[in-house]
């Protein structure tokens, strides 16, 4: 893991096509602007974890529950 210190208005580049710019910062938070190609997905970690949990839950749903859901459609 690389740890960098940046100040408001400073940026860093990743792989020539992604730029992260510090827009604002507080004592326990930072606001970033991310400039990246549209085909590169950018997700907050908590959303990525929630999607993984949903996928896991859907894989373990019983056949009976799935059939009930389909009947309601």
CSV table of C-alpha atoms in Angstrom, one decimal:
chain,number,residue,atom,x,y,z
A,1,UNK,CA,0.0,0.0,0.0
A,2,UNK,CA,1.3,3.4,-0.9
A,3,UNK,CA,0.5,6.3,1.5
A,4,UNK,CA,0.7,9.8,0.2
A,5,UNK,CA,0.1,13.2,1.7
A,6,UNK,CA,-1.7,15.7,-0.5
A,7,UNK,CA,-3.1,19.2,0.3
A,8,UNK,CA,-6.2,20.8,-1.0
A,9,UNK,CA,-5.9,21.4,-4.8
A,10,UNK,CA,-3.1,18.8,-5.2
A,11,UNK,CA,-3.6,15.7,-7.4
A,12,UNK,CA,-2.0,12.4,-8.2
A,13,UNK,CA,-2.2,10.4,-11.4
A,14,UNK,CA,-2.7,6.7,-11.8
A,15,UNK,CA,-1.7,4.9,-15.1
A,16,UNK,CA,-1.8,8.1,-17.2
A,17,UNK,CA,-5.6,8.0,-17.4
A,18,UNK,CA,-6.9,8.5,-13.8
A,19,UNK,CA,-6.4,11.6,-11.8
A,20,UNK,CA,-7.4,12.1,-8.1
A,21,UNK,CA,-7.6,15.6,-6.9
A,22,UNK,CA,-8.1,16.7,-3.3
A,23,UNK,CA,-11.1,19.1,-3.4
A,24,UNK,CA,-11.4,19.7,0.4
A,25,UNK,CA,-10.3,18.1,3.6
A,26,UNK,CA,-11.3,18.2,7.3
A,27,UNK,CA,-10.0,16.7,10.4
A,28,UNK,CA,-11.4,13.3,9.8
A,29,UNK,CA,-12.6,13.4,6.1
A,30,UNK,CA,-11.4,14.2,2.6
A,31,UNK,CA,-13.4,15.1,-0.5
A,32,UNK,CA,-11.8,13.7,-3.8
A,33,UNK,CA,-12.5,14.5,-7.4
A,34,UNK,CA,-11.9,11.4,-9.6
A,35,UNK,CA,-11.3,11.9,-13.3
A,36,UNK,CA,-11.3,8.5,-15.0
A,37,UNK,CA,-12.6,6.9,-18.2
A,38,UNK,CA,-16.2,5.9,-18.1
A,39,UNK,CA,-15.4,2.2,-18.6
A,40,UNK,CA,-13.5,2.1,-15.3
A,41,UNK,CA,-16.0,1.4,-12.5
A,42,UNK,CA,-15.6,3.5,-9.3
A,43,UNK,CA,-17.4,2.3,-6.2
A,44,UNK,CA,-17.3,3.2,-2.6
A,45,UNK,CA,-16.1,0.3,-0.6
A,46,UNK,CA,-19.3,0.0,1.4
A,47,UNK,CA,-21.3,-0.3,-1.8
A,48,UNK,CA,-18.9,-3.0,-3.2
A,49,UNK,CA,-19.3,-5.0,0.1
A,50,UNK,CA,-23.1,-4.7,0.0
A,51,UNK,CA,-23.2,-5.9,-3.6
A,52,UNK,CA,-21.0,-8.9,-2.6
A,53,UNK,CA,-23.3,-9.7,0.4
A,54,UNK,CA,-26.4,-9.4,-1.9
A,55,UNK,CA,-24.8,-11.8,-4.4
A,56,UNK,CA,-24.0,-14.3,-1.6
A,57,UNK,CA,-27.5,-14.1,-0.2
A,58,UNK,CA,-29.1,-14.6,-3.6
A,59,UNK,CA,-26.9,-17.7,-4.2
A,60,UNK,CA,-28.1,-19.3,-1.0
A,61,UNK,CA,-31.9,-18.6,-1.4
A,62,UNK,CA,-34.0,-21.7,-1.3
A,63,UNK,CA,-35.8,-22.8,-4.4
A,64,UNK,CA,-39.1,-22.4,-2.6
A,65,UNK,CA,-38.4,-18.8,-1.8
A,66,UNK,CA,-37.4,-18.1,-5.4
A,67,UNK,CA,-40.6,-19.8,-6.7
A,68,UNK,CA,-42.7,-17.6,-4.3
A,69,UNK,CA,-41.0,-14.5,-5.6
A,70,UNK,CA,-41.7,-15.5,-9.2
A,71,UNK,CA,-45.4,-16.2,-8.5
A,72,UNK,CA,-45.8,-12.6,-7.2
A,73,UNK,CA,-44.6,-11.2,-10.5
